CSV table of C-alpha atoms in Angstrom, one decimal:
chain,number,residue,atom,x,y,z
A,448,UNK,CA,11.8,5.6,-20.9
A,449,UNK,CA,14.1,8.6,-20.9
A,450,UNK,CA,17.1,7.2,-18.9
A,451,UNK,CA,17.7,10.6,-17.4
A,452,UNK,CA,14.2,11.2,-16.1
A,453,UNK,CA,13.4,10.0,-12.6
A,454,UNK,CA,9.7,10.9,-13.0
A,455,UNK,CA,9.4,8.6,-16.1
A,456,UNK,CA,10.8,5.7,-14.1
A,457,UNK,CA,8.3,6.3,-11.3
A,458,UNK,CA,5.4,6.4,-13.8
A,459,UNK,CA,6.6,3.2,-15.4
A,460,UNK,CA,7.1,1.6,-12.0
A,461,UNK,CA,3.5,2.3,-11.1
A,462,UNK,CA,2.4,0.5,-14.2
A,463,UNK,CA,4.6,-2.4,-13.2
A,464,UNK,CA,2.9,-2.4,-9.7
A,465,UNK,CA,-0.6,-2.4,-11.3
A,466,UNK,CA,0.4,-5.3,-13.6
A,467,UNK,CA,1.9,-7.3,-10.7
A,468,UNK,CA,5.4,-7.0,-12.0
A,469,UNK,CA,7.0,-6.3,-8.6
A,470,UNK,CA,10.6,-6.9,-9.6
A,471,UNK,CA,10.4,-4.5,-12.5
A,472,UNK,CA,8.7,-1.9,-10.2
A,473,UNK,CA,11.6,-2.2,-7.8
A,474,UNK,CA,14.1,-1.7,-10.5
A,475,UNK,CA,12.3,1.3,-11.9
A,476,UNK,CA,12.1,2.9,-8.4
A,477,UNK,CA,15.8,2.2,-7.8
A,478,UNK,CA,16.7,3.8,-11.1
A,479,UNK,CA,14.6,6.9,-10.1
A,480,UNK,CA,16.3,7.1,-6.7
A,481,UNK,CA,19.7,6.8,-8.4
A,482,UNK,CA,18.9,9.6,-10.8
A,483,UNK,CA,17.4,11.9,-8.2
A,484,UNK,CA,17.9,11.0,-4.6
A,485,UNK,CA,15.7,14.0,-3.6
A,486,UNK,CA,12.6,12.8,-5.5
A,487,UNK,CA,10.1,11.7,-2.9
A,488,UNK,CA,7.8,9.7,-5.2
A,489,UNK,CA,10.7,7.4,-6.1
A,490,UNK,CA,11.0,6.4,-2.4
A,491,UNK,CA,7.3,5.9,-2.2
A,492,UNK,CA,7.3,3.6,-5.2
A,493,UNK,CA,10.2,1.7,-3.8
A,494,UNK,CA,8.2,1.2,-0.5
A,495,UNK,CA,5.2,0.1,-2.4
A,496,UNK,CA,7.1,-2.6,-4.3
A,497,UNK,CA,9.0,-4.0,-1.3
A,498,UNK,CA,6.8,-6.7,0.1
A,499,UNK,CA,8.8,-9.8,1.0
A,500,UNK,CA,9.5,-10.2,4.8
A,501,UNK,CA,13.1,-9.1,4.6
A,502,UNK,CA,12.1,-6.0,2.5
A,503,UNK,CA,9.4,-4.7,4.8
A,504,UNK,CA,11.7,-2.7,7.2
A,505,UNK,CA,13.2,-1.2,4.1
A,506,UNK,CA,9.7,-0.2,2.9
A,507,UNK,CA,9.1,1.7,6.1
A,508,UNK,CA,12.5,3.4,5.8
A,509,UNK,CA,11.7,4.4,2.2
A,510,UNK,CA,8.2,5.7,2.9
A,511,UNK,CA,9.6,7.7,5.8
A,512,UNK,CA,12.2,9.1,3.5
A,513,UNK,CA,9.5,10.2,1.0
A,514,UNK,CA,7.6,11.9,3.9
A,515,UNK,CA,10.7,13.6,5.1
A,516,UNK,CA,11.6,14.9,1.6
A,517,UNK,CA,8.1,16.2,0.9
A,518,UNK,CA,6.1,16.6,4.2
A,519,UNK,CA,3.3,18.5,2.5
A,520,UNK,CA,3.1,16.5,-0.7
A,521,UNK,CA,-0.3,16.0,-2.3
A,522,UNK,CA,0.4,12.3,-2.2
A,523,UNK,CA,0.9,12.2,1.5
A,524,UNK,CA,-2.4,10.4,2.1
A,525,UNK,CA,-1.3,7.6,-0.3
A,526,UNK,CA,2.0,7.4,1.5
A,527,UNK,CA,0.3,6.9,4.8
A,528,UNK,CA,-1.7,4.1,3.2
A,529,UNK,CA,1.5,2.5,2.0
A,530,UNK,CA,3.1,2.7,5.4
A,531,UNK,CA,-0.1,1.3,7.1
A,532,UNK,CA,-0.3,-1.6,4.7
A,533,UNK,CA,3.4,-2.4,5.3
A,534,UNK,CA,2.8,-2.4,9.1
A,535,UNK,CA,-0.1,-4.8,8.5
A,536,UNK,CA,2.2,-7.1,6.6
A,537,UNK,CA,4.8,-6.9,9.4
A,538,UNK,CA,2.5,-7.2,12.3
A,539,UNK,CA,2.4,-3.9,14.4
A,540,UNK,CA,-1.3,-3.5,13.7
A,541,UNK,CA,-1.8,-0.6,16.0
A,542,UNK,CA,0.7,1.3,13.9
A,543,UNK,CA,-1.2,0.2,10.8
A,544,UNK,CA,-4.4,1.7,12.3
A,545,UNK,CA,-2.6,5.0,13.0
A,546,UNK,CA,-1.3,5.2,9.4
A,547,UNK,CA,-4.5,4.2,7.7
A,548,UNK,CA,-6.4,6.7,9.8
A,549,UNK,CA,-3.9,9.4,8.7
A,550,UNK,CA,-4.5,8.3,5.1
A,551,UNK,CA,-8.2,8.7,5.5
A,552,UNK,CA,-7.9,12.0,7.4
A,553,UNK,CA,-5.8,13.4,4.6
A,554,UNK,CA,-8.4,12.6,1.9
A,555,UNK,CA,-7.1,9.2,0.7
A,556,UNK,CA,-10.4,7.5,1.4
A,557,UNK,CA,-10.6,4.7,-1.0
A,558,UNK,CA,-11.5,1.0,-0.6
A,559,UNK,CA,-7.9,0.0,-0.1
A,560,UNK,CA,-7.3,2.2,2.9
A,561,UNK,CA,-10.5,0.9,4.5
A,562,UNK,CA,-9.6,-2.7,3.7
A,563,UNK,CA,-6.2,-2.3,5.4
A,564,UNK,CA,-7.9,-0.6,8.4
A,565,UNK,CA,-10.2,-3.6,8.6
A,566,UNK,CA,-7.2,-6.0,8.5
A,567,UNK,CA,-5.5,-4.1,11.4
A,568,UNK,CA,-8.7,-4.1,13.5
A,569,UNK,CA,-9.4,-7.8,12.8
A,570,UNK,CA,-5.9,-8.8,14.0
A,571,UNK,CA,-6.3,-6.8,17.1
A,572,UNK,CA,-9.7,-8.6,17.8
A,573,UNK,CA,-11.6,-5.4,17.3
A,574,UNK,CA,-14.3,-7.2,15.3
A,575,UNK,CA,-17.0,-4.6,15.2
A,576,UNK,CA,-14.6,-1.9,13.9
A,577,UNK,CA,-13.2,-4.4,11.4
A,578,UNK,CA,-16.7,-5.1,10.1
A,579,UNK,CA,-17.5,-1.4,9.8
A,580,UNK,CA,-14.3,-0.8,7.8
A,581,UNK,CA,-15.1,-3.8,5.5
A,582,UNK,CA,-18.6,-2.4,4.9
A,583,UNK,CA,-17.1,1.0,4.0
A,584,UNK,CA,-14.6,-0.6,1.7
A,585,UNK,CA,-17.4,-2.6,0.0
A,586,UNK,CA,-19.5,0.5,-0.3
A,587,UNK,CA,-16.7,2.1,-2.2
A,588,UNK,CA,-16.0,-1.0,-4.2
A,589,UNK,CA,-19.0,-3.4,-4.5
A,590,UNK,CA,-16.8,-6.0,-6.3
A,591,UNK,CA,-14.6,-6.4,-3.2
A,592,UNK,CA,-14.3,-10.1,-2.3
A,593,UNK,CA,-11.2,-12.2,-1.5
A,594,UNK,CA,-11.5,-13.8,-5.0
A,595,UNK,CA,-11.6,-10.4,-6.8
A,596,UNK,CA,-8.7,-9.1,-4.7
A,597,UNK,CA,-6.6,-12.2,-5.6
A,598,UNK,CA,-7.0,-11.4,-9.3
A,599,UNK,CA,-6.0,-7.8,-8.8
A,600,UNK,CA,-3.2,-7.9,-6.2
A,601,UNK,CA,0.1,-9.5,-5.6
A,602,UNK,CA,0.4,-9.1,-1.8
A,603,UNK,CA,1.3,-11.1,1.2
A,604,UNK,CA,-1.2,-13.8,2.3
A,605,UNK,CA,-1.6,-12.1,5.7
A,606,UNK,CA,-3.7,-9.4,4.0
A,607,UNK,CA,-6.3,-12.0,2.8
A,608,UNK,CA,-6.2,-13.7,6.3
A,609,UNK,CA,-7.0,-10.4,7.9
A,610,UNK,CA,-9.8,-9.6,5.5
A,611,UNK,CA,-11.4,-13.0,6.1
A,612,UNK,CA,-11.2,-12.5,9.8
A,613,UNK,CA,-12.8,-9.0,9.3
A,614,UNK,CA,-15.7,-10.6,7.5
A,615,UNK,CA,-15.0,-10.1,3.8
A,616,UNK,CA,-16.6,-12.8,1.8
A,617,UNK,CA,-14.7,-15.2,-0.5
A,618,UNK,CA,-17.0,-14.7,-3.5
């Protein structure tokens, strides 16, 4: 990594997220913010990596900072998804629905956005909507099961609980 390039830290941090190395992703994001406090993707990466209960309010603040710095960013849909999933981990599921819907409306319509929408609906006892969102997620990713997700993601247990409640199969 070029130690003077915030973008390089963000790219490396995304690799760390994908490979379930959350601590390294957080450090990369912090380095990027330190190098360029106006680089919105650095705040988004920081929000994405912050997943322990004490970090979740920081994740919301960081994703809000990214949105404030770059309100018309091409990644805005992904940022709404990050904010929505963070709300799911925290508990205000109505806020999660709003953010996941904003992600979908802005073109970030992948299985992950639908899965988080399903979680939020399930925890609000809106079962039919949760099942529709799970079906859409599975249409976009036929491999989607609890077992498959556990191999792919390092996320809070509440996500899996919500997906079970929404009807996602274990295998």
